[in-house]
Coordinates of N, CA and C in Angstrom, one line a residue:
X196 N 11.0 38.4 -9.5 CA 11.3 38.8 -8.1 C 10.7 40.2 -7.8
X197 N 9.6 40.4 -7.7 CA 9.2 41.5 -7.6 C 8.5 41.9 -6.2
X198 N 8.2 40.6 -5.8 CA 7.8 41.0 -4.1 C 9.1 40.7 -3.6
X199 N 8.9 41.6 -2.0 CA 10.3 41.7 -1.0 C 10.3 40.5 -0.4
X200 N 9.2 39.2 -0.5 CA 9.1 38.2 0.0 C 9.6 36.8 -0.3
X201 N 10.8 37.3 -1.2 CA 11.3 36.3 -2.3 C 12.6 36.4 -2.3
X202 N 13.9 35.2 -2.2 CA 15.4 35.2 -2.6 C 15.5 34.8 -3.5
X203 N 16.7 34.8 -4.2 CA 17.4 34.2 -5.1 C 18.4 33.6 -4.4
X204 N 19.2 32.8 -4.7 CA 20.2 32.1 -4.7 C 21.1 32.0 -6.2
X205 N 22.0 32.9 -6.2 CA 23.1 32.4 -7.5 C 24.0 32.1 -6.8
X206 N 24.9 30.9 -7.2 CA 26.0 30.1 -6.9 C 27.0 29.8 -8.3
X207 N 28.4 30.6 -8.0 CA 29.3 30.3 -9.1 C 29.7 29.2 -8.6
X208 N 30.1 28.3 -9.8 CA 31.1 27.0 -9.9 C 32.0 27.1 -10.7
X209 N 33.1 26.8 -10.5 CA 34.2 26.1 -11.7 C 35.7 25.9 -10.7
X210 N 36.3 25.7 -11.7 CA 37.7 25.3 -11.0 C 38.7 25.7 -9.7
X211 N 39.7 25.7 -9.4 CA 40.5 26.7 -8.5 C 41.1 27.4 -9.5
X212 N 40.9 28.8 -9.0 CA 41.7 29.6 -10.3 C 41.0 30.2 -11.0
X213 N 40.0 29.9 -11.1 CA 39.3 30.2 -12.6 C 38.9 31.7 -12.2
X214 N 38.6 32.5 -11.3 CA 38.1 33.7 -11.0 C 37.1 33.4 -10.6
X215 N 36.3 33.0 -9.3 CA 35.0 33.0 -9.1 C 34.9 34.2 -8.2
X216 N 35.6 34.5 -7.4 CA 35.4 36.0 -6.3 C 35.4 36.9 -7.1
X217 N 36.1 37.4 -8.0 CA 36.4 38.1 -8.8 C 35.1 38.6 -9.9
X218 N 34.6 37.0 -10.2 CA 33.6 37.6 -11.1 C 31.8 37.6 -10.7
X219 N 31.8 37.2 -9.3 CA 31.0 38.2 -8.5 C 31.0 39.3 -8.1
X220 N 31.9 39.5 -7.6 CA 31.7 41.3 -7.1 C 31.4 41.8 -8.7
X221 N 32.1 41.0 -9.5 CA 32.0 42.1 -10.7 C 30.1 42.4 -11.4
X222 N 29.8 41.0 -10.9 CA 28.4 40.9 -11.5 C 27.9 41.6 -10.6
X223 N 27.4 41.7 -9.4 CA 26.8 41.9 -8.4 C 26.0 43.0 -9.1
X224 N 26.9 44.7 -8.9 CA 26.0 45.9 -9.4 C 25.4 45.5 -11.0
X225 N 25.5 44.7 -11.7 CA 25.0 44.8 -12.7 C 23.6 44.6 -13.0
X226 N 23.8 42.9 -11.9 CA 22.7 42.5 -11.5 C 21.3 43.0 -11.0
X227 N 21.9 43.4 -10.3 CA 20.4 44.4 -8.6 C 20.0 45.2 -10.2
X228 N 21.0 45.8 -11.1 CA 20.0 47.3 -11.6 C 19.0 46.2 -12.7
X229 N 18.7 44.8 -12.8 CA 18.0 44.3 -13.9 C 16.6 44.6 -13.5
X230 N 15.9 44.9 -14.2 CA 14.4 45.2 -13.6 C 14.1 44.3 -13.0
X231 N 13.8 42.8 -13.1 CA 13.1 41.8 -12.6 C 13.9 41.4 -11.1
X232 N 15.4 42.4 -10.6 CA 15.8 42.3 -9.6 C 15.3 43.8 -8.5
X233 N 14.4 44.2 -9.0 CA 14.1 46.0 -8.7 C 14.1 46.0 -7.0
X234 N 14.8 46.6 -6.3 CA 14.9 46.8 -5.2 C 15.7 45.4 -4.2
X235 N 16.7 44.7 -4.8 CA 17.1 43.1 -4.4 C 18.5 43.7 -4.6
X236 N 18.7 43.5 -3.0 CA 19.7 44.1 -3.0 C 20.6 42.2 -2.8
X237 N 22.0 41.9 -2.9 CA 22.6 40.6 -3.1 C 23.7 40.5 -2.0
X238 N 23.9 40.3 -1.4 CA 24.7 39.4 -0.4 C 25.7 38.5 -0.9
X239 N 27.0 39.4 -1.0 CA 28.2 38.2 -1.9 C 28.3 37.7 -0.7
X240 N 28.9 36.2 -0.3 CA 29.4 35.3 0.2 C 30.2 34.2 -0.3
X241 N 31.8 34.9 -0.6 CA 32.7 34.0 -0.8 C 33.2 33.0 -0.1
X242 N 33.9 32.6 -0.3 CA 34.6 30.8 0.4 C 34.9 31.7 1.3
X243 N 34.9 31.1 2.5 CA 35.4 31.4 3.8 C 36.8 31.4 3.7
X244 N 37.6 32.1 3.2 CA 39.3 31.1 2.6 C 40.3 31.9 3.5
X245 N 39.9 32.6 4.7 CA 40.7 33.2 5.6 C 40.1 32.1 6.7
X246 N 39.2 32.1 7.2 CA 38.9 30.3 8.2 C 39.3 29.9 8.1
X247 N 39.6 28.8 6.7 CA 40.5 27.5 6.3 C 42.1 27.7 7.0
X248 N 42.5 29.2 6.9 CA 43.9 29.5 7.0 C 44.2 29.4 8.1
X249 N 42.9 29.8 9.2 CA 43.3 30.0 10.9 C 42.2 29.1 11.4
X250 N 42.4 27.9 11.1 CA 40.9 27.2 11.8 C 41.6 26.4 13.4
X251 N 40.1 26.9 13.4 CA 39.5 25.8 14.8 C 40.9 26.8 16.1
X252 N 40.9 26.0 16.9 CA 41.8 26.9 18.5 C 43.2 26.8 18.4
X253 N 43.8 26.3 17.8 CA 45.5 26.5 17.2 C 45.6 27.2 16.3
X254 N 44.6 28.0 15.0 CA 44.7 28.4 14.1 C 45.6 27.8 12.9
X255 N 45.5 26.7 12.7 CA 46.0 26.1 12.1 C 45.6 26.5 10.2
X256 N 47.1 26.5 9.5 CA 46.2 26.4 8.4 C 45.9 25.3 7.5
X257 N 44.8 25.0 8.0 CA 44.0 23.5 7.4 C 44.0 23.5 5.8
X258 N 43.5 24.9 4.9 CA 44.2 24.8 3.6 C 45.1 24.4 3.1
X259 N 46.2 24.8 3.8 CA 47.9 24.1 3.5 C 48.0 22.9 3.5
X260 N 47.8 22.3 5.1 CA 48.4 21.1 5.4 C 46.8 20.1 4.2
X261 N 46.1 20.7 3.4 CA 45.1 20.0 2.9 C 46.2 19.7 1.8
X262 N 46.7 20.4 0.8 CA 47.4 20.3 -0.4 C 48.9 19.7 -0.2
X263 N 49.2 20.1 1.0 CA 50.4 19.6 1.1 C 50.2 18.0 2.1
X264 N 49.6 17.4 2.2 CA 49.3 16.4 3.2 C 47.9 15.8 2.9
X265 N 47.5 15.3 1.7 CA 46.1 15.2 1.1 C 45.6 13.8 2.0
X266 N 46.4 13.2 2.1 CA 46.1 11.7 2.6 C 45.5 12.0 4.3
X267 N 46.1 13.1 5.0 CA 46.4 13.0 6.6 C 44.8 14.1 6.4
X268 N 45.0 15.0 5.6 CA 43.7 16.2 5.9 C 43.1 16.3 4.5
X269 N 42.5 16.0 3.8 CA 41.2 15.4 3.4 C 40.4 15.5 3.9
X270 N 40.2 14.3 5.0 CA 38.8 14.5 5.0 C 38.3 15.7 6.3
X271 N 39.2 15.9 7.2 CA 39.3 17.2 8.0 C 39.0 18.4 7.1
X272 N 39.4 18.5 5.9 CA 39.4 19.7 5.3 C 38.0 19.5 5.0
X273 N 37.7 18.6 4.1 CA 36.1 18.7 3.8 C 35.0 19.0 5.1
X274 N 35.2 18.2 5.7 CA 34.3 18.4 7.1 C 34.6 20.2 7.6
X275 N 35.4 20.6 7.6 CA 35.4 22.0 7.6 C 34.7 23.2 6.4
X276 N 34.9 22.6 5.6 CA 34.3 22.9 4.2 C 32.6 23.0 3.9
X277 N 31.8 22.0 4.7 CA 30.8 22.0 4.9 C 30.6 22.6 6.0
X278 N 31.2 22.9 7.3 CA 30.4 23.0 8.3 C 30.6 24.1 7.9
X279 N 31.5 25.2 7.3 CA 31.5 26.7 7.4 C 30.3 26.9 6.1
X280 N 30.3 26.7 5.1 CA 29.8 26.8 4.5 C 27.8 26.7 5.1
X281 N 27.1 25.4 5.5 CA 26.1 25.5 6.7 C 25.7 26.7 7.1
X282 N 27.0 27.3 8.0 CA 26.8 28.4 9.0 C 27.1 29.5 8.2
X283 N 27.6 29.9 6.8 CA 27.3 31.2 6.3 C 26.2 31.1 5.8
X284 N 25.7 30.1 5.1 CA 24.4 30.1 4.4 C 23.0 30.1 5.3
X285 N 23.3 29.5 6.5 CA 22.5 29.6 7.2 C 22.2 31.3 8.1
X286 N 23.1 32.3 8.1 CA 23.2 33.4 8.7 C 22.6 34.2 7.6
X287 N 22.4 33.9 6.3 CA 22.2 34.6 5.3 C 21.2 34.3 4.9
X288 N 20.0 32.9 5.2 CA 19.0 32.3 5.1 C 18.1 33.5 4.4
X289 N 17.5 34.6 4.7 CA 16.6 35.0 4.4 C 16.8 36.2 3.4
X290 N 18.2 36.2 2.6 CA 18.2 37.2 1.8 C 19.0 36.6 0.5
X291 N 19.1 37.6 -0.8 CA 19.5 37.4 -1.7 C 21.0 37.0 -1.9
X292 N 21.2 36.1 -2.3 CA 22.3 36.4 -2.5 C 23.8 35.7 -3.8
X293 N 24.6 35.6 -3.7 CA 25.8 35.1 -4.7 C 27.1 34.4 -4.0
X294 N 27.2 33.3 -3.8 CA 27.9 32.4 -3.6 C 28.4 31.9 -4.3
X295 N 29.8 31.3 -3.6 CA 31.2 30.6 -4.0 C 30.7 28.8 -3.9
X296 N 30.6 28.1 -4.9 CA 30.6 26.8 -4.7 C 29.3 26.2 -3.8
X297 N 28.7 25.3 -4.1 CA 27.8 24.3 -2.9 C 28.2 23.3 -2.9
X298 N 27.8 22.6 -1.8 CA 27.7 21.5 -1.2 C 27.8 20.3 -2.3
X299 N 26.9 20.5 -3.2 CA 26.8 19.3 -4.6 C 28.3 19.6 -5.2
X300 N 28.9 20.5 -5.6 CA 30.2 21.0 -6.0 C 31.2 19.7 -5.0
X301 N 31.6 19.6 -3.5 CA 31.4 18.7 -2.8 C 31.6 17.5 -3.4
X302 N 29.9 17.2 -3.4 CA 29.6 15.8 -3.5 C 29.9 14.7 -4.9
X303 N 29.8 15.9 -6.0 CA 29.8 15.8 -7.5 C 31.5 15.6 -7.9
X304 N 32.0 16.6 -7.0 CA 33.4 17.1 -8.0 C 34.9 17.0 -7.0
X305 N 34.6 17.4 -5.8 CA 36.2 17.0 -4.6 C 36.3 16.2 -4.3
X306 N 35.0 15.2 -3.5 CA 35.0 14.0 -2.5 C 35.4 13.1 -3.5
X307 N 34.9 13.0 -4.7 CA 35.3 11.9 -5.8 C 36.0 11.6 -6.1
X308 N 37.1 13.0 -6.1 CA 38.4 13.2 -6.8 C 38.9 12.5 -5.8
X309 N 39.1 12.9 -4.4 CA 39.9 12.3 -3.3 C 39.6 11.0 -3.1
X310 N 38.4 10.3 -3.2 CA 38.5 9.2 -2.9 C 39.3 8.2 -4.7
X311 N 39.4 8.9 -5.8 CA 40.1 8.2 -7.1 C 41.5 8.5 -6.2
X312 N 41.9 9.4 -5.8 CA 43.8 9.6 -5.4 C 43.7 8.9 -4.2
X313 N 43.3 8.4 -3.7 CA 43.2 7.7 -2.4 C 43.6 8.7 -1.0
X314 N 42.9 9.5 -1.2 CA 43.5 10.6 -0.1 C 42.4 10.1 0.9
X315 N 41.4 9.7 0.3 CA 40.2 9.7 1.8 C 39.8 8.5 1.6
X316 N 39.6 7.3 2.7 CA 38.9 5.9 2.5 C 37.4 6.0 2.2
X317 N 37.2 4.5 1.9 CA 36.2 4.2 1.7 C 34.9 4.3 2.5
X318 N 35.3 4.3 4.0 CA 34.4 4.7 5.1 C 34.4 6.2 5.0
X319 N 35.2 7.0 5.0 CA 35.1 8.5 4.8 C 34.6 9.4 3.3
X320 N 34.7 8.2 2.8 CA 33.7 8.6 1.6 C 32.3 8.7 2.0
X321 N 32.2 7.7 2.7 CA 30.5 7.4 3.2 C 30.4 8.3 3.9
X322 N 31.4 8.7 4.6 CA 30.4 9.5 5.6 C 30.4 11.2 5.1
X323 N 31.4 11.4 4.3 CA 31.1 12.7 3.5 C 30.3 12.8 2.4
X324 N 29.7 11.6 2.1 CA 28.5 11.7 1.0 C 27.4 11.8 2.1
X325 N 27.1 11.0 3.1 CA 25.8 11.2 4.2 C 25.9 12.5 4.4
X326 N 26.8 13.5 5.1 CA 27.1 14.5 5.5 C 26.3 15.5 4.0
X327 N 26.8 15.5 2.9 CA 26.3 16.5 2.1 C 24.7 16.4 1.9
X328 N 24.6 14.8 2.0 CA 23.1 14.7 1.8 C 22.5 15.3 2.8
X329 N 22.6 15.0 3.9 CA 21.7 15.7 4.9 C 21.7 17.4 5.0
X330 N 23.0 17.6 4.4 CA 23.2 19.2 4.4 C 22.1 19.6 3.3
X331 N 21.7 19.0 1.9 CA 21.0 19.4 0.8 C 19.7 18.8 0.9
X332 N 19.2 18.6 2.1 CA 17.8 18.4 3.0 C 17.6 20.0 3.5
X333 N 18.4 20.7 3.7 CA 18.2 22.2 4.6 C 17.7 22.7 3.1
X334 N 16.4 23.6 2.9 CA 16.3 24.7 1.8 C 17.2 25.4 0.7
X335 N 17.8 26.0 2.5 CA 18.4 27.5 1.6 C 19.9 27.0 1.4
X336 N 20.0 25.5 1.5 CA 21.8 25.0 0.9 C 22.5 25.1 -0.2
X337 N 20.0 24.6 -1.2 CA 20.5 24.7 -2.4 C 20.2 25.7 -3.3
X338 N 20.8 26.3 -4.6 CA 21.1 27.4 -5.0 C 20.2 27.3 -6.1
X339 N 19.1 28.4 -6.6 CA 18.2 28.3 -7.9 C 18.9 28.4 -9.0
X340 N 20.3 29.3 -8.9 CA 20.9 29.5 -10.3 C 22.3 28.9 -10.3
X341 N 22.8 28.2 -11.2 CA 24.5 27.8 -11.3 C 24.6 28.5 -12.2
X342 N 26.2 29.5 -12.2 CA 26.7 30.0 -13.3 C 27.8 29.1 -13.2
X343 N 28.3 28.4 -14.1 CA 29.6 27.5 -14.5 C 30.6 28.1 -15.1
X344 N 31.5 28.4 -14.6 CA 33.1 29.5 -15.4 C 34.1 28.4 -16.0
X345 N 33.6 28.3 -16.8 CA 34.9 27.2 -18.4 C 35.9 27.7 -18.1
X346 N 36.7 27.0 -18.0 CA 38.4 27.0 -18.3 C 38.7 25.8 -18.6
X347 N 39.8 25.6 -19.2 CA 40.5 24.4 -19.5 C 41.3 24.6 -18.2
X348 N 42.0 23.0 -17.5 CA 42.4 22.7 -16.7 C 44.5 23.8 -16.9
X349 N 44.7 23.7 -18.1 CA 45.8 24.2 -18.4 C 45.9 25.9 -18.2
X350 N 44.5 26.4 -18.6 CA 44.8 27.6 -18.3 C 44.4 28.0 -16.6
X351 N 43.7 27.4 -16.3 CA 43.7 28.0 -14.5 C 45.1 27.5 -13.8
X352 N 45.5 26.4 -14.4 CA 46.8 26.1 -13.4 C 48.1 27.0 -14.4
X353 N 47.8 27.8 -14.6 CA 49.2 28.8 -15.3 C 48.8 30.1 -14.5
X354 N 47.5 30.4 -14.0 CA 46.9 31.2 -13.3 C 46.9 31.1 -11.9
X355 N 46.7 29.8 -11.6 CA 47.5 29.5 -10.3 C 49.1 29.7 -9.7
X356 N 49.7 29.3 -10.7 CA 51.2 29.6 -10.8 C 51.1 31.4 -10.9
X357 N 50.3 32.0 -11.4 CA 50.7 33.3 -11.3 C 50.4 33.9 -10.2
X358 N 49.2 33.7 -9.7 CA 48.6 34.4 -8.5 C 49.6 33.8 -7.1
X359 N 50.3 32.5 -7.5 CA 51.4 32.7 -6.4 C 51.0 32.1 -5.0
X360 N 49.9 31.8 -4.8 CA 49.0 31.8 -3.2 C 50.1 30.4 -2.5
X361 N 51.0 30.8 -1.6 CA 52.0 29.3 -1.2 C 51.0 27.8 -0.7
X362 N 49.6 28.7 -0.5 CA 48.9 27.0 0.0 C 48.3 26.6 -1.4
X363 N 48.4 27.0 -2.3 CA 48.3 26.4 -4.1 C 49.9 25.9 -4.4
X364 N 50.7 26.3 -3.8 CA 52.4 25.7 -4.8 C 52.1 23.9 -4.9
X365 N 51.7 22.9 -4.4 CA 51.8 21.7 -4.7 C 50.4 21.2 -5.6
X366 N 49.9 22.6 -5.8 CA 48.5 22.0 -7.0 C 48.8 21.4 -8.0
X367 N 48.6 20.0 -8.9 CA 49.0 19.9 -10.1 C 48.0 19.9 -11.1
X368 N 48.7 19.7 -12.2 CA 47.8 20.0 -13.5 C 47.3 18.7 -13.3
X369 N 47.4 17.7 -13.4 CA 46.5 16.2 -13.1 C 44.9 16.8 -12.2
X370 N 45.7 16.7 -11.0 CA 44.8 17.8 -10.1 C 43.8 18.0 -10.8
X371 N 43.9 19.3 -11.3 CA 43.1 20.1 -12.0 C 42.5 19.6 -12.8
X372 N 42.9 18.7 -14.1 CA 42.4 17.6 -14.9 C 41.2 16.7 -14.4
X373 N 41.6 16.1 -13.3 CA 40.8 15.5 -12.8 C 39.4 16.5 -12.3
X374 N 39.4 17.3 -11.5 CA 38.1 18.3 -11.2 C 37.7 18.8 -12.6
X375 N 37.8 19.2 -13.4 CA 37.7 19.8 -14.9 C 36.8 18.6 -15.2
X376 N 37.4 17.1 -15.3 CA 36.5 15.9 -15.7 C 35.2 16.0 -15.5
X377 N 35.2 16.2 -13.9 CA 34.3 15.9 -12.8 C 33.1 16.8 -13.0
X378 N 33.4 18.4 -12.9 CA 32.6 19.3 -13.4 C 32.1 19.4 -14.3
X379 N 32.8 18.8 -15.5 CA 32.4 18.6 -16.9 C 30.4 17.8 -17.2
X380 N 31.5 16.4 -16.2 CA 30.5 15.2 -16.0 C 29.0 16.2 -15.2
X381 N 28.9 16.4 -13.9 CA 28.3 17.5 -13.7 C 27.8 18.4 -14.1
X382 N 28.3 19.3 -14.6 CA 27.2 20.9 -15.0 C 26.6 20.3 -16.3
X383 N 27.1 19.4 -17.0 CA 26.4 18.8 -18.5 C 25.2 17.6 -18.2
X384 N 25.0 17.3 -16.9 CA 23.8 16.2 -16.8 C 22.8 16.7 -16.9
X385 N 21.6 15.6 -16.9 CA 20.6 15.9 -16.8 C 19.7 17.0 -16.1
X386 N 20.2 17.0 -14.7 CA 19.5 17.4 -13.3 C 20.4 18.9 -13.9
X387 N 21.6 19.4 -14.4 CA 22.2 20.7 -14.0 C 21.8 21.7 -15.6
X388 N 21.8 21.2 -16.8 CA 21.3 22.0 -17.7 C 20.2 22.8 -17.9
X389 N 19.5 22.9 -17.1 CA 18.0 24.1 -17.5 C 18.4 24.8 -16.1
X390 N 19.5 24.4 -15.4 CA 19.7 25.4 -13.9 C 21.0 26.2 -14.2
X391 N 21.5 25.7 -15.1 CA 23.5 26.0 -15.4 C 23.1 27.4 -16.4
X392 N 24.1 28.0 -16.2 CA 24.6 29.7 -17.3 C 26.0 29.1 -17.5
X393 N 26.8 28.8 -18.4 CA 28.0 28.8 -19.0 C 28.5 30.2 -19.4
X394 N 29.7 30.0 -18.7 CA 30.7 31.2 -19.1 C 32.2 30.8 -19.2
X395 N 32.2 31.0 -20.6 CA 33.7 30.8 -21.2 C 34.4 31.6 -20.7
X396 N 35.5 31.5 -19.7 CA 36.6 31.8 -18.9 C 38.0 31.7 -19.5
X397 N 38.1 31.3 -20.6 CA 39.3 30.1 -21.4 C 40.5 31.8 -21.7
X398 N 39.9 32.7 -22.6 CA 40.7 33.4 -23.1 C 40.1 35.1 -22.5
X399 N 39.7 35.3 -21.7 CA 38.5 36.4 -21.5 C 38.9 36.7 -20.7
X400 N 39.5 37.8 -19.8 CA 39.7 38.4 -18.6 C 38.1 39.2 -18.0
X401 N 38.1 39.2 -16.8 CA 37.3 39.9 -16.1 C 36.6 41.2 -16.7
X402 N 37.7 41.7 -17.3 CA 37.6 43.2 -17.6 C 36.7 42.8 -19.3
X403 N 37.1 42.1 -19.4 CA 36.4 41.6 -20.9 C 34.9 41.0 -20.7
X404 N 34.6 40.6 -19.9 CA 33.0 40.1 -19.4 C 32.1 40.7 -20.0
X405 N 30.9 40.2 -20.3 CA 29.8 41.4 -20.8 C 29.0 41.0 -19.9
X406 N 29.0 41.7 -18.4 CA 28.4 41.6 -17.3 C 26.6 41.5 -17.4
X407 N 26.2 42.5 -18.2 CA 25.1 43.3 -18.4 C 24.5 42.2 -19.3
X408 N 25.0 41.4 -20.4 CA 24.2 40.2 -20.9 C 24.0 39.3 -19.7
X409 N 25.1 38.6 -19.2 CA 25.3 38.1 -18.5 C 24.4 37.6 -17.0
X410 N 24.2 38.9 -16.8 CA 22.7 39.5 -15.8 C 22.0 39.1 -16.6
X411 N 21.2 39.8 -17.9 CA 19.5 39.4 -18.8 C 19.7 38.0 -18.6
X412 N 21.0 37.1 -19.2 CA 20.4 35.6 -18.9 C 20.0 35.1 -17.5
X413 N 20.7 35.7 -16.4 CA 20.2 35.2 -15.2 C 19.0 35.1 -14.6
X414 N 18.5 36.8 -15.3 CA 17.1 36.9 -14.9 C 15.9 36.3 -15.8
X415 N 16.4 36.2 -17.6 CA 15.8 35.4 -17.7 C 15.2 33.7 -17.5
X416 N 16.5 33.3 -16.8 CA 16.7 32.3 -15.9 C 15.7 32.1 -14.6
X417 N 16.0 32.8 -14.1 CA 14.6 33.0 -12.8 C 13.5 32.9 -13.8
X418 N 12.8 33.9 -14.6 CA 11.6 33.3 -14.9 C 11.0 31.8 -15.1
X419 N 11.6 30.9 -15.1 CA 11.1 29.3 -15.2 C 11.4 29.2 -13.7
X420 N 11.5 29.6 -13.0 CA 11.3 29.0 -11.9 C 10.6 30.0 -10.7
X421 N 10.1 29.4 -9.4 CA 9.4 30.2 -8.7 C 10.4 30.4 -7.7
X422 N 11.0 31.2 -7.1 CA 11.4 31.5 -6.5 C 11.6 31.1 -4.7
X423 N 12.3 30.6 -4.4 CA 12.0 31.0 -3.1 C 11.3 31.6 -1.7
X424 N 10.4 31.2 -1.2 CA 9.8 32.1 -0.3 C 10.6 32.3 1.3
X425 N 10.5 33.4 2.2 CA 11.7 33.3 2.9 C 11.5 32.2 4.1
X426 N 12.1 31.6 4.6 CA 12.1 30.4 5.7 C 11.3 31.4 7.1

């Protein structure tokens, strides 16, 4: 990435809980100082997770009533889920940056789960698989790098229980079990292994990270691919 006429896209995945905000900002400065990032400066954009809380003209918190009411707001929640997500990535189109989750995350790993627990029908399956497809028709939706954050399903939901958040109290470990499956199935296929960075999350706090390796693989990562040119 050496001309200014070029983005990146890194996108963390993994669980709820696992630290994905957290271990962005942490990468961020490490990143920009890699030489092959020289002058790329990165644009975090986390989950919109204050929107979810006050959405749409009641301010309703759509998060909540998602976990607590899965059958009623499901598929409301997802449809919000994409359209915010669209309109950050879309305002951000033409620069570098580090994102929370995509669209495929979505398609691969929630919509699935909800339609196995029967939270969302079989018509609203359909139309939230159309919906992501046409979203992963737009360029800049999809991300050149996935970093994947490992946990076992057991240690993010003890981490959930700690961080306390009241729109997580009805998360269960099944829950969790089930998305852990899903991502598993996911970040290990065909189409995600020469795009995916694994990072063991299991016993490692934040502070424990080796940020600075972590960066070399990323960048070594970009080299097999060409980058982006801006829209």
């Amino acid at each position: 990435m050496s001309s200014t006429n070029q983005t990146l896209h890194v996108c963390v995945e993994g669980a709820i809980g696992v630290g994905k905000s957290t271990f962005l900002l942490g990468i961020k400065p490490f990143l920009e100082k890699e030489p092959g990032f020289k002058n790329t400066t990165f644009t975090w954009l986390p989950e919109p997770v204050a929107e979810w809380k006050s959405y749409g003209r009641n301010k309703v918190n759509l998060l909540k009533l998602m976990y607590d009411l899965p059958e009623d707001f499901s598929f409301e929640f997802q449809i919000a889920a994409l359209s915010s997500k669209i309109r950050q990535l879309k305002q951000f189109a033409n620069r570098s940056k580090l994102t929370e989750r995509s669209i495929l995350a979505q398609l691969k790993v929630f919509v699935p789960v909800l339609r196995e627990n029967e939270a969302i029908s079989d018509l609203q399956l359909e139309l939230l698989e159309e919906m992501c497809e046409i979203g992963l028709e737009i360029p800049y939706m999809n991300p050149d790098i996935y970093i994947y954050l490992y946990a076992e399903p057991e240690v993010v939901f003890d981490r959930i229980k700690s961080r306390g958040r009241i729109e997580e109290k009805n998360i269960t470990l099944f829950y969790l079990q089930q998305l852990h499956e899903k991502y598993e199935q996911w970040m290990w296929s065909e189409e995600m292994i020469n795009k995916c960075i694994v990072v063991d999350m299991n016993k490692k706090g934040h502070v424990d990270l080796d940020f600075e390796k972590i960066s070399q693989q990323i960048e070594r990562h970009n080299q097999l691919y060409i980058p982006k040119l801006l829209l």
